[in-house]
Short mmCIF file of N, CA and C in Angstrom, two decimals:
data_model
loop_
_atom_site.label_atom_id
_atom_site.label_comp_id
_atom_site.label_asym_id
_atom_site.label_seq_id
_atom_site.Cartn_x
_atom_site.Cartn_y
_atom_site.Cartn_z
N UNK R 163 0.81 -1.21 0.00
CA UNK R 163 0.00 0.00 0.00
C UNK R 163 0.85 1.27 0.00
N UNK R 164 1.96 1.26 0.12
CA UNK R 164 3.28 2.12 -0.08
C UNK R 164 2.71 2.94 -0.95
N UNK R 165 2.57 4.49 -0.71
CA UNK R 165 2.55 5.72 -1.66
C UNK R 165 1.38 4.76 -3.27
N UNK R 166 0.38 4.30 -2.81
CA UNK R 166 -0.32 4.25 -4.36
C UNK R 166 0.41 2.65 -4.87
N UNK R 167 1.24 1.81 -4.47
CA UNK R 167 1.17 0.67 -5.09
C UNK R 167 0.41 -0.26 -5.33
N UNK R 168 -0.66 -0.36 -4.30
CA UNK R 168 -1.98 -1.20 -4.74
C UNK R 168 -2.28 -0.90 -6.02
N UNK R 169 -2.90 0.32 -6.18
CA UNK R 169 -3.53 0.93 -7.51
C UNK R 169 -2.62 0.84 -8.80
N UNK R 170 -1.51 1.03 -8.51
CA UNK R 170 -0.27 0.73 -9.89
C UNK R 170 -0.71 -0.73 -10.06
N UNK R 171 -0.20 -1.45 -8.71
CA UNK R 171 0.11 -3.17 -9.35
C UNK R 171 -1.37 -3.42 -10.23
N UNK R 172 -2.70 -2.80 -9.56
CA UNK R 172 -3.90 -3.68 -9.85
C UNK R 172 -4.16 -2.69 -11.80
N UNK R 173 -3.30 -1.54 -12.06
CA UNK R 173 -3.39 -0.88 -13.52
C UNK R 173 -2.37 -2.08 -14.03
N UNK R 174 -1.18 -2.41 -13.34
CA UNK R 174 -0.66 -3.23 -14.21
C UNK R 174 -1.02 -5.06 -14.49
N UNK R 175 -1.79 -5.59 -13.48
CA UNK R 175 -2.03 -6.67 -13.85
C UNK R 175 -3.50 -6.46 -14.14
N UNK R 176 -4.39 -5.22 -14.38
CA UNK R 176 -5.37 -5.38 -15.21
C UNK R 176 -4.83 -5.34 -16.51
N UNK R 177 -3.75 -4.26 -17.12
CA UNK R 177 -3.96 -4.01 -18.57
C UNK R 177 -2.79 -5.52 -18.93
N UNK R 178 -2.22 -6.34 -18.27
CA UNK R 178 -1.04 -7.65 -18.69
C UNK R 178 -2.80 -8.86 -18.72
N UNK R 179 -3.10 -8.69 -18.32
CA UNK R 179 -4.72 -9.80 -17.87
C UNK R 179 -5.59 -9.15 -19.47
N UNK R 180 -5.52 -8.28 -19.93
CA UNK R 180 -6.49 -7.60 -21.13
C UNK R 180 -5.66 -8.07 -22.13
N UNK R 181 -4.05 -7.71 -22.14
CA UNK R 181 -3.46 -8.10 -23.27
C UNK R 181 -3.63 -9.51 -23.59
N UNK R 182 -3.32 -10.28 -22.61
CA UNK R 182 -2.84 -12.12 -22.65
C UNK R 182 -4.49 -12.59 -23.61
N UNK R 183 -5.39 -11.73 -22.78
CA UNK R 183 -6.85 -12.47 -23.17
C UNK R 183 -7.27 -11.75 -24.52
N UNK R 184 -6.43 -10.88 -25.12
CA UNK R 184 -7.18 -10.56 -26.48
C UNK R 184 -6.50 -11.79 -27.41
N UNK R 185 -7.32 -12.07 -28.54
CA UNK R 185 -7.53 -13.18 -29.54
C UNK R 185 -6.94 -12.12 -30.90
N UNK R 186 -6.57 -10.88 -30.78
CA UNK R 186 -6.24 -10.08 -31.86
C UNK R 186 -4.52 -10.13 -31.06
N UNK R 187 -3.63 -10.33 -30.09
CA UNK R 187 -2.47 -10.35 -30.29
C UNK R 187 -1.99 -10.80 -30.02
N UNK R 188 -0.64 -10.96 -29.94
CA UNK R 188 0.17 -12.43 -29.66
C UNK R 188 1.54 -11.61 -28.71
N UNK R 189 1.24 -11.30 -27.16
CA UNK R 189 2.84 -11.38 -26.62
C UNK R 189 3.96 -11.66 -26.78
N UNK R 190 4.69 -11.09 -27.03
CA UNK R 190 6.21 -11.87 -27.57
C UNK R 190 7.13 -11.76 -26.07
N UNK R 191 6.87 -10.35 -25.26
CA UNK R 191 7.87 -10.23 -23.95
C UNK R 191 6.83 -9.51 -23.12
N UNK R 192 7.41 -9.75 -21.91
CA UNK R 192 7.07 -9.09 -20.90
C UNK R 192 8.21 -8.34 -20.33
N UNK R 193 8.48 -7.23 -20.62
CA UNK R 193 9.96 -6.61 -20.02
C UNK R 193 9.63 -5.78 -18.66
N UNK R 194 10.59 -6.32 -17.59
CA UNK R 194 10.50 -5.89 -16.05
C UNK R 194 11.79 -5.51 -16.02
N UNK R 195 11.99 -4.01 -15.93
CA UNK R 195 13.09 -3.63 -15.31
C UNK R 195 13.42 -3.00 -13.68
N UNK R 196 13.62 -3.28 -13.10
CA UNK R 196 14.14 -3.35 -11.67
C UNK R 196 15.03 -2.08 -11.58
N UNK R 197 14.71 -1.50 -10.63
CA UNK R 197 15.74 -0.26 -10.49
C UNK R 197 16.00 0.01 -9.09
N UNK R 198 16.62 0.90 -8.90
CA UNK R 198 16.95 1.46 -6.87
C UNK R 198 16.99 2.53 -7.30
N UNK R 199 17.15 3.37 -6.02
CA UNK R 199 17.61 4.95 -5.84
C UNK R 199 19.18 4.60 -5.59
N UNK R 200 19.80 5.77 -6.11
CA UNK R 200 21.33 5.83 -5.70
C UNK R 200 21.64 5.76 -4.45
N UNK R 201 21.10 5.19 -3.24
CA UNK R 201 21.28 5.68 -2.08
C UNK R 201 21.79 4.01 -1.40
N UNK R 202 22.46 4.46 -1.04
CA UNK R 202 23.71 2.87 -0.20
C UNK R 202 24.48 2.52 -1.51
N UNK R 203 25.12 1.28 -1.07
CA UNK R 203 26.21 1.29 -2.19
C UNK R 203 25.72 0.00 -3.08
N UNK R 204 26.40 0.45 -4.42
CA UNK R 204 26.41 0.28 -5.94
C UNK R 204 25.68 -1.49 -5.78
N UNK R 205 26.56 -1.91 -5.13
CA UNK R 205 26.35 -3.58 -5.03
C UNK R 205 25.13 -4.02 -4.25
N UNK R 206 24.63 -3.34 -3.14
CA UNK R 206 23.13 -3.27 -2.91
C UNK R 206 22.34 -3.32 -3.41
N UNK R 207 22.35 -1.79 -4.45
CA UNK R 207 21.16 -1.75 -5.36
C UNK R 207 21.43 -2.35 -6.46
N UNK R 208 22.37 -3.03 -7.05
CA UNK R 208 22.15 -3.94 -7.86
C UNK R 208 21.44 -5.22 -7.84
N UNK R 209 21.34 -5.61 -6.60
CA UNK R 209 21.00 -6.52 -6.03
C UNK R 209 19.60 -6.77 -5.57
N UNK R 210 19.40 -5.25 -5.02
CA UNK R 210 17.88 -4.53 -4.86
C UNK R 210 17.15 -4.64 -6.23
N UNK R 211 17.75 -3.86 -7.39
CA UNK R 211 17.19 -3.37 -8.76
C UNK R 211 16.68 -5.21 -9.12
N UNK R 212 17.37 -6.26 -8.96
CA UNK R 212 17.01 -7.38 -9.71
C UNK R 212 16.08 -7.99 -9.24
N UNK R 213 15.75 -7.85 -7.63
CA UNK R 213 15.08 -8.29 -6.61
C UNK R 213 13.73 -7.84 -7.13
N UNK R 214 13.76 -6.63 -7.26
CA UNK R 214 12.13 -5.95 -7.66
C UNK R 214 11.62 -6.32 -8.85
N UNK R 215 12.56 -6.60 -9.57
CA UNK R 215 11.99 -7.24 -11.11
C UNK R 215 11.25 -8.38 -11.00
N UNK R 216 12.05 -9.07 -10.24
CA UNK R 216 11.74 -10.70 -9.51
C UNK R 216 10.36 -10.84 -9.17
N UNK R 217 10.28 -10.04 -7.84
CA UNK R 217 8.98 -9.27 -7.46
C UNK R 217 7.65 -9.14 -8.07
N UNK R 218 7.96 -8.35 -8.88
CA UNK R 218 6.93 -7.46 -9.72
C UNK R 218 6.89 -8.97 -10.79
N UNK R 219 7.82 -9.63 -11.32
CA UNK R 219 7.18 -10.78 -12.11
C UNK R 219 6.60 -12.02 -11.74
N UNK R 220 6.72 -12.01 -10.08
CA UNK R 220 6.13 -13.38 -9.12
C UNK R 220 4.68 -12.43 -9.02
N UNK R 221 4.27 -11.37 -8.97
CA UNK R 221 3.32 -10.71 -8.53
C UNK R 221 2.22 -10.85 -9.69
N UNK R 222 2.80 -10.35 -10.94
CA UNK R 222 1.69 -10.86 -11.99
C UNK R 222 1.43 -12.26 -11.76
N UNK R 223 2.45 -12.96 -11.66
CA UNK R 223 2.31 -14.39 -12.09
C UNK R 223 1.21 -14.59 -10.96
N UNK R 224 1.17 -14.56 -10.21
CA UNK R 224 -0.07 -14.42 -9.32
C UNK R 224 -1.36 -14.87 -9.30
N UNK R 225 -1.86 -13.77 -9.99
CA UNK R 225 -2.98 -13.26 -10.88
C UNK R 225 -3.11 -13.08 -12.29
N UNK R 226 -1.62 -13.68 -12.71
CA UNK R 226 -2.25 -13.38 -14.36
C UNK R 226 -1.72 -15.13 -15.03
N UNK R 227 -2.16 -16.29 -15.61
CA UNK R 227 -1.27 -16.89 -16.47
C UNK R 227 -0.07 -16.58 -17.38
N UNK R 228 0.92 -16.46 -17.10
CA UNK R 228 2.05 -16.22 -17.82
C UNK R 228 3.00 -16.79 -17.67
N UNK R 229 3.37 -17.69 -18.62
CA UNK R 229 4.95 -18.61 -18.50
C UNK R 229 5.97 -17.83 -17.86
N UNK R 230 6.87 -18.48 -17.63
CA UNK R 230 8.46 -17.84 -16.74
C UNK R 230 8.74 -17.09 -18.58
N UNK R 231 8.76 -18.16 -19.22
CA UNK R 231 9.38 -17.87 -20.64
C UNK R 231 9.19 -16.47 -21.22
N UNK R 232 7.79 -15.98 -21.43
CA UNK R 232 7.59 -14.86 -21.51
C UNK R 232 8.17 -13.80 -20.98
N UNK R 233 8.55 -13.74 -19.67
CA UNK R 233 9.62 -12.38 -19.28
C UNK R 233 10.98 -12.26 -19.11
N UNK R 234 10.93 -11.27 -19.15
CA UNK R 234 12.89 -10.40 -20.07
C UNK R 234 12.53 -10.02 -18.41
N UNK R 235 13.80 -10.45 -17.91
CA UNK R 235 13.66 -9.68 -15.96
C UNK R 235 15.04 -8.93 -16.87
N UNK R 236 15.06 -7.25 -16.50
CA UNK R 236 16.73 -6.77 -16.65
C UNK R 236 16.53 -5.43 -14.92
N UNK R 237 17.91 -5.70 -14.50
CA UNK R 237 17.97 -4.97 -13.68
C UNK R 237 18.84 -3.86 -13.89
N UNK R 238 18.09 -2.47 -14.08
CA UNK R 238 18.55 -1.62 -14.53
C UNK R 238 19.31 -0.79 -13.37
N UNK R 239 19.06 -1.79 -12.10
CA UNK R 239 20.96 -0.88 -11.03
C UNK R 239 20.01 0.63 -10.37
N UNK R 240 20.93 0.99 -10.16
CA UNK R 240 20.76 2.59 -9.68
C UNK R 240 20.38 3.48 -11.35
N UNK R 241 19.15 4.06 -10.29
CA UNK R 241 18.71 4.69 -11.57
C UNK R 241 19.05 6.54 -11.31
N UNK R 242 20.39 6.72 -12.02
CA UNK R 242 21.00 7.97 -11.96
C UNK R 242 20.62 8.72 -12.88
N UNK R 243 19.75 7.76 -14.35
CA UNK R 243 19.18 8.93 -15.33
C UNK R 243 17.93 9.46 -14.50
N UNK R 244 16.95 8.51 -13.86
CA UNK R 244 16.11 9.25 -13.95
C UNK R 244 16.29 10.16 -12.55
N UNK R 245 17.01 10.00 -11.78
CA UNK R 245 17.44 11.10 -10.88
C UNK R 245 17.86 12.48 -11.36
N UNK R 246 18.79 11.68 -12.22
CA UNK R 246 19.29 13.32 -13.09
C UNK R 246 18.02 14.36 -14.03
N UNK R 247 16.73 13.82 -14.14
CA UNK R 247 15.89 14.01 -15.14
C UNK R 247 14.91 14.65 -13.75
N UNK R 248 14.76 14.44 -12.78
CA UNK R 248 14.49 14.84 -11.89
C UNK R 248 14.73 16.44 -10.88
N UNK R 249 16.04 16.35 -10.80
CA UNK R 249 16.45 17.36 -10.48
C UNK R 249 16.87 17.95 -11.42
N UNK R 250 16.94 18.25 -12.47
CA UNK R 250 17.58 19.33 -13.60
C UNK R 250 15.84 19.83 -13.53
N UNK R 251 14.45 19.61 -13.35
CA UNK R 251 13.41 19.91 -13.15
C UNK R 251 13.49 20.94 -12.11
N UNK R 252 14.36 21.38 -10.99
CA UNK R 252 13.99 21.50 -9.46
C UNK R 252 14.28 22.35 -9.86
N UNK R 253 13.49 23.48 -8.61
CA UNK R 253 14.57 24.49 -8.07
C UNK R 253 14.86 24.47 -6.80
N UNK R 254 16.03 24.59 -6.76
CA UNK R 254 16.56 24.03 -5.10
C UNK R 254 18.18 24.45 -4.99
N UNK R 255 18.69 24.49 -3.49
CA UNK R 255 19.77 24.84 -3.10
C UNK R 255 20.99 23.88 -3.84
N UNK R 256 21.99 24.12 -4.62
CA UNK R 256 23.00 23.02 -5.17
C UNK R 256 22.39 22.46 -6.81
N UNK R 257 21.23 22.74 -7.08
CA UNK R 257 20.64 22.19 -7.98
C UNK R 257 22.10 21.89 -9.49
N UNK R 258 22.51 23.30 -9.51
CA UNK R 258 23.70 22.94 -10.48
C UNK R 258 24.57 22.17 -10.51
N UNK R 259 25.23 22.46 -9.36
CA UNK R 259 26.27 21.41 -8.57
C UNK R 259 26.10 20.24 -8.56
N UNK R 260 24.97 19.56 -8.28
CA UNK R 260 24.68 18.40 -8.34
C UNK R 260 24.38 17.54 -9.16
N UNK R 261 23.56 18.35 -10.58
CA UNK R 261 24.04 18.16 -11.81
C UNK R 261 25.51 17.66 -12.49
N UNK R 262 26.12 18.92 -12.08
CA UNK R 262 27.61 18.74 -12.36
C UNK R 262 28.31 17.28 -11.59
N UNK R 263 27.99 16.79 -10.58
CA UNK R 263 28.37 15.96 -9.73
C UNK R 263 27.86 14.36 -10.43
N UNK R 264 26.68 14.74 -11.21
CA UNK R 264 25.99 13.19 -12.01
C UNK R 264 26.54 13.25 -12.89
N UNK R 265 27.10 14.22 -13.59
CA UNK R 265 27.31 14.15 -14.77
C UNK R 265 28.78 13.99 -14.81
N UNK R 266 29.55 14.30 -14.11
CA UNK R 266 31.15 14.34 -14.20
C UNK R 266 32.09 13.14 -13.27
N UNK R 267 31.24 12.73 -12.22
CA UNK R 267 31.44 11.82 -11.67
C UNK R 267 31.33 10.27 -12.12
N UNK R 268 32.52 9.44 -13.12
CA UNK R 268 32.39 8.25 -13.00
C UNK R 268 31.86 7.56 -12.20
N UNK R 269 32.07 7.26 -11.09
CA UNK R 269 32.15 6.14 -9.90
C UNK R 269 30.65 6.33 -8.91
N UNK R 270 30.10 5.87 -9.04
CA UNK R 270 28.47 5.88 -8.48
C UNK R 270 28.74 6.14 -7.07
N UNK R 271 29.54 5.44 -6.79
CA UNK R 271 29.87 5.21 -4.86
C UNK R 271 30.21 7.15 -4.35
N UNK R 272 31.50 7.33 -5.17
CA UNK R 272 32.37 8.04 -5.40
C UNK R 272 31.08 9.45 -5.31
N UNK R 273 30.10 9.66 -6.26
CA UNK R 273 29.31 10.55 -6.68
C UNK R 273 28.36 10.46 -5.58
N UNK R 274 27.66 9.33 -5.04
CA UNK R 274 26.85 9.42 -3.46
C UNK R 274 27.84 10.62 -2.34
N UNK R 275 28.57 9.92 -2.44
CA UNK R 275 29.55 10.85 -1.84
C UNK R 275 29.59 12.20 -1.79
N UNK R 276 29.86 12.46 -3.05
CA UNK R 276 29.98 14.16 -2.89
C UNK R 276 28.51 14.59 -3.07
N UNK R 277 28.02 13.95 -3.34
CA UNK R 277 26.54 14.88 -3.41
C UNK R 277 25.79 15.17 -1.74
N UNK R 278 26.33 13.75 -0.91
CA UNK R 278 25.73 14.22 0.50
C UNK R 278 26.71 15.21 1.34
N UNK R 279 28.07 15.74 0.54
CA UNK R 279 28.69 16.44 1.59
C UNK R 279 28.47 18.26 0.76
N UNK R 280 27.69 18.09 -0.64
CA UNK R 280 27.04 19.39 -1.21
C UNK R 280 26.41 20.29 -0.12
N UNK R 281 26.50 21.47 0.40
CA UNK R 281 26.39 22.51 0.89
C UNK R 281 25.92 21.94 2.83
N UNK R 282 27.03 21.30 2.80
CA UNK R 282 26.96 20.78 4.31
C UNK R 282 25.61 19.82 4.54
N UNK R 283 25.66 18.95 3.59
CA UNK R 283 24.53 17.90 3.38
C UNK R 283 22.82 18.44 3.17
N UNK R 284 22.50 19.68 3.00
CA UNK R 284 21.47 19.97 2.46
C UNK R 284 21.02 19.84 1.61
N UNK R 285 21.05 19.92 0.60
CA UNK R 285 21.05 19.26 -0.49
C UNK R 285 20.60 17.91 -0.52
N UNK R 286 21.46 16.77 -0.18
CA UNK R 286 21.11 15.65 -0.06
C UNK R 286 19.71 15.56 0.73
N UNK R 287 19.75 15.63 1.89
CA UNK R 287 18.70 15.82 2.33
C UNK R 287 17.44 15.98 2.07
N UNK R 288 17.54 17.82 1.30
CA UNK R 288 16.16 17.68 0.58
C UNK R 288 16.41 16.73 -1.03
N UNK R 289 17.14 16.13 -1.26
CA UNK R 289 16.79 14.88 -2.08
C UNK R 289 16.08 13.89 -1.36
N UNK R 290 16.75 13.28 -0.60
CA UNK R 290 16.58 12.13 0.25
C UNK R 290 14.90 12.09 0.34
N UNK R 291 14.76 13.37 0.82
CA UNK R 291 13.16 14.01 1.48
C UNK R 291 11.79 13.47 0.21
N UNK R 292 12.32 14.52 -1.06
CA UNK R 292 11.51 14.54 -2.17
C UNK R 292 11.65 14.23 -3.39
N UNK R 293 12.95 13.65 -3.79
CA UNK R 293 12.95 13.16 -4.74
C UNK R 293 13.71 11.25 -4.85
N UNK R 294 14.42 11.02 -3.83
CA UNK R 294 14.95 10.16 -4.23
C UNK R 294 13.67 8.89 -3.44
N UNK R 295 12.57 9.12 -2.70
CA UNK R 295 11.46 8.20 -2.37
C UNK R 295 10.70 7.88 -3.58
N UNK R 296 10.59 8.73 -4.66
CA UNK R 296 10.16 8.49 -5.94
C UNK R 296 10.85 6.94 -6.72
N UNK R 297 11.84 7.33 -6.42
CA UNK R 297 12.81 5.85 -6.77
C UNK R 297 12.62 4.53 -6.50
N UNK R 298 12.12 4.48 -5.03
CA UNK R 298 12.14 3.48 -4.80
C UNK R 298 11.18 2.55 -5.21
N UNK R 299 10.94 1.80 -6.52
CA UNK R 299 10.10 1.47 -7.25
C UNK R 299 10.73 0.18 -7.72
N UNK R 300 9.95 -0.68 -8.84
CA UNK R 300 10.59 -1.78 -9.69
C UNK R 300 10.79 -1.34 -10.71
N UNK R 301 10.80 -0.08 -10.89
CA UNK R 301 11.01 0.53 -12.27
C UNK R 301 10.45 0.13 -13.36
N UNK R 302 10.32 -0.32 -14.28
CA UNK R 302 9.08 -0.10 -15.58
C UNK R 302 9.18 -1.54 -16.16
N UNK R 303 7.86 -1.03 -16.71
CA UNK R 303 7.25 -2.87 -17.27
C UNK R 303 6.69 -1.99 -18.85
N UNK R 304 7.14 -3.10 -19.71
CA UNK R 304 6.83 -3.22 -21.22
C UNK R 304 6.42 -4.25 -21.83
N UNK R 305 5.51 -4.67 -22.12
CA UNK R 305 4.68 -5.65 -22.80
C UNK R 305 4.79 -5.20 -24.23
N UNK R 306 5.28 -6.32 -24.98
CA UNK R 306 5.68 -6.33 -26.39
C UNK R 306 4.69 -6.94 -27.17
N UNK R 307 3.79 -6.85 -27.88
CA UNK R 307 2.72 -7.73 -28.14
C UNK R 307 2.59 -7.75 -30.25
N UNK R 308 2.35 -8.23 -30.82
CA UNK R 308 1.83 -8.66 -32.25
C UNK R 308 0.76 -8.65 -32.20
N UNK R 309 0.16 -7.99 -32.91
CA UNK R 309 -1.51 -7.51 -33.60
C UNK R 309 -1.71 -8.54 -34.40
N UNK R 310 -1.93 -9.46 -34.32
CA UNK R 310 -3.24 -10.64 -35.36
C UNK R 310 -4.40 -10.40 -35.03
N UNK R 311 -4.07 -9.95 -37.05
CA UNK R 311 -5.65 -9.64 -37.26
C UNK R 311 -6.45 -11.13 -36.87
N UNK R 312 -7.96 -10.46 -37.27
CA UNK R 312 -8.92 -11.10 -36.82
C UNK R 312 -9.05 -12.60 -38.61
N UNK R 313 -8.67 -13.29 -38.49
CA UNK R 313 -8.81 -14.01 -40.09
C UNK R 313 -10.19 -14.00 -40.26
N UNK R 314 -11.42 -14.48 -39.53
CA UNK R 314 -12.59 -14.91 -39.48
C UNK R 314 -13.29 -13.59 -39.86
N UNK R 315 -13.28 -12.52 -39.03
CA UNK R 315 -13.97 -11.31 -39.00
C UNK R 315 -13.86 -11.14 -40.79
N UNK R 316 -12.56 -11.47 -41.41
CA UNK R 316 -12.72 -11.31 -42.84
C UNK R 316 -13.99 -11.64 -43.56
N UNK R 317 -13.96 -13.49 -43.21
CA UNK R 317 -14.55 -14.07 -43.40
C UNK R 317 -15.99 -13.82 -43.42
N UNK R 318 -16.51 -13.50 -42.28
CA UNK R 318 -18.04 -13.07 -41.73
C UNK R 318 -18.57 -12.12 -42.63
N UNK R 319 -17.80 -10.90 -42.75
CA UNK R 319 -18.05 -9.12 -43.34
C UNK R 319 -18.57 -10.13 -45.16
N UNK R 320 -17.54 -11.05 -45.63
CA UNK R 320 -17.81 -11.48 -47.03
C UNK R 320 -19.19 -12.43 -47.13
N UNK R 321 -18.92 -12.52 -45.85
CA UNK R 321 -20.69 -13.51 -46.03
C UNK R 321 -22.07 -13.00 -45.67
N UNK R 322 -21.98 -11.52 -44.58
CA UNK R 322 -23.07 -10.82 -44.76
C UNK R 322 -23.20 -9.94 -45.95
N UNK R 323 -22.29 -9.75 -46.38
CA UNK R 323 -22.14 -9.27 -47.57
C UNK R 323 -22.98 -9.78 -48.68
N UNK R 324 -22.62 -11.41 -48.77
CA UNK R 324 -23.52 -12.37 -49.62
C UNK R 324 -24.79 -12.00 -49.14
N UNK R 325 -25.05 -12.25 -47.79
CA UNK R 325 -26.75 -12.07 -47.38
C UNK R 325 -27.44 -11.05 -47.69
N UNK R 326 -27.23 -10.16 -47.84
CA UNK R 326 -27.38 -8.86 -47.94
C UNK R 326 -27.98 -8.87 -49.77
N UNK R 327 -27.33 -9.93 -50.39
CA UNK R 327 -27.74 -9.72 -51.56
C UNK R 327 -28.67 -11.20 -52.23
N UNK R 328 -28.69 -11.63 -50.99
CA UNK R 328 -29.93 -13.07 -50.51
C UNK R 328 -28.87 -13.84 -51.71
N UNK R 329 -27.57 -14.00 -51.60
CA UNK R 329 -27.05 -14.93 -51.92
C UNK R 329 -26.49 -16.36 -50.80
N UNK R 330 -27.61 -16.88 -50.37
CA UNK R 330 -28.04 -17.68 -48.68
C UNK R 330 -26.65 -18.93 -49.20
N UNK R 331 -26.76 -19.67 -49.95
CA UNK R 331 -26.16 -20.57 -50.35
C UNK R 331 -24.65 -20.32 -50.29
N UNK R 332 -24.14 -19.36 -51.15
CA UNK R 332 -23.12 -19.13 -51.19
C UNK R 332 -22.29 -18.50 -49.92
N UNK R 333 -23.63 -17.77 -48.79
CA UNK R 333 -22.64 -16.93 -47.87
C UNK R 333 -22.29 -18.52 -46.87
N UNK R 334 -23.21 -19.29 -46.81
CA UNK R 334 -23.33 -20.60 -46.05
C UNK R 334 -21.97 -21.58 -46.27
N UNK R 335 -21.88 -21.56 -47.51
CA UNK R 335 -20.47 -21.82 -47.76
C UNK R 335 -19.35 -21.04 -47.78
N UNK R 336 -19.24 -20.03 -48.03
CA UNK R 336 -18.09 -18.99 -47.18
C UNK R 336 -17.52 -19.21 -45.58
N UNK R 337 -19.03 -19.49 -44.83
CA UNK R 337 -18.90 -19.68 -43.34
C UNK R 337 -17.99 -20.57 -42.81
N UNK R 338 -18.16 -21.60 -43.82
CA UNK R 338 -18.27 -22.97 -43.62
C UNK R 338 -16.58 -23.43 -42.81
N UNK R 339 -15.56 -22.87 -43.56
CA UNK R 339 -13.99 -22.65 -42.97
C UNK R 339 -13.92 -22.21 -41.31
N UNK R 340 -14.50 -21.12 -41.29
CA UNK R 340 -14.42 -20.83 -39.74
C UNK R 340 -15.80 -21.40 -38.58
N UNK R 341 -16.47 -22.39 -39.41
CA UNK R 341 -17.42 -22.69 -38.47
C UNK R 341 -17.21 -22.89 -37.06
N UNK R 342 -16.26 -23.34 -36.73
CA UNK R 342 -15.56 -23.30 -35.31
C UNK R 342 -14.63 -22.52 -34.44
N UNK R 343 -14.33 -21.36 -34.91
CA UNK R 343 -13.43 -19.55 -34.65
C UNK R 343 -14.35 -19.68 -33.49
N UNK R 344 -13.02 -19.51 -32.58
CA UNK R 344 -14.05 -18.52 -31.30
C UNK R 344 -14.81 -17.50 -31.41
#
């Protein structure tokens, strides 16, 4: 019930439960990417980021039929883009600096670092506060799906078609191929 997760999980295993059951497409993946906030170190949230994928794909499986086969689990680690996409939004004390600090800083560990000792840890802080709880998520799900058409619906449209012109015989035999189409 965390900040609105009921309501996410039950949008995401309604619209994965709508896809599986339409007869117009064919799933190819289920992509779960797993993410953390930058916050503790690198090897945590890697560990965290794969965990939630895990998660979030035992959770459909749940409630929805879906083979193991069907999902792509990738753990996308510490998620520093969308942090960075975050605060370049703000206005706030360090906002530049800290920019400069995602962006110039190789070393993830290294970059936690200087960002909590930014203007005598304020900064961090009001991250910590309002933006980096946003993070803490399984990060995003993509359902890959193929549109098959309807073959039958062809079928039907050419045989009311016939009826329509009281050609009974002929639409009867048109039918006759998909007599058994769901």
């Amino acid at each position: 019930d965390y900040r609105g997760n009921a309501a996410t999980l039950d949008t995401i295993v309604s619209i994965t439960r709508q896809i599986m059951a339409d007869t117009t497409s064919s799933v190819k993946v289920i992509q779960i990417v797993g993410l953390a906030s930058p916050e503790g170190s690198v090897a945590r949230n890697y560990l965290l980021g794969q965990n939630r994928a895990v998660a979030l794909r035992n959770y459909i499986q749940s409630r929805v039929s879906v083979p193991d086969t069907a999902f792509e689990l990738c753990n996308g680690g510490e998620a520093w883009t969308e942090l960075r996409s975050q605060v370049e939004e703000l206005d706030m004390e360090g906002r530049d600096q800290l920019l400069s600090i995602i962006d110039n800083e190789p070393d993830p560990d290294v970059r936690e670092r200087k960002m909590k000792r930014l203007n005598g840890g304020r900064t961090y802080r009001y991250l910590k506060d309002n933006v980096l709880s946003d993070q803490r998520n399984s990060g995003y799900i993509r359902i890959y799906y193929d549109y098959v058409p309807d073959s039958a619906a062809a079928v039907i449209n050419k045989a009311s078609a016939l009826l329509r012109r009281e050609k009974y015989q002929e639409a009867l035999d048109t039918l006759e191929p998909v007599r058994h189409d769901a």
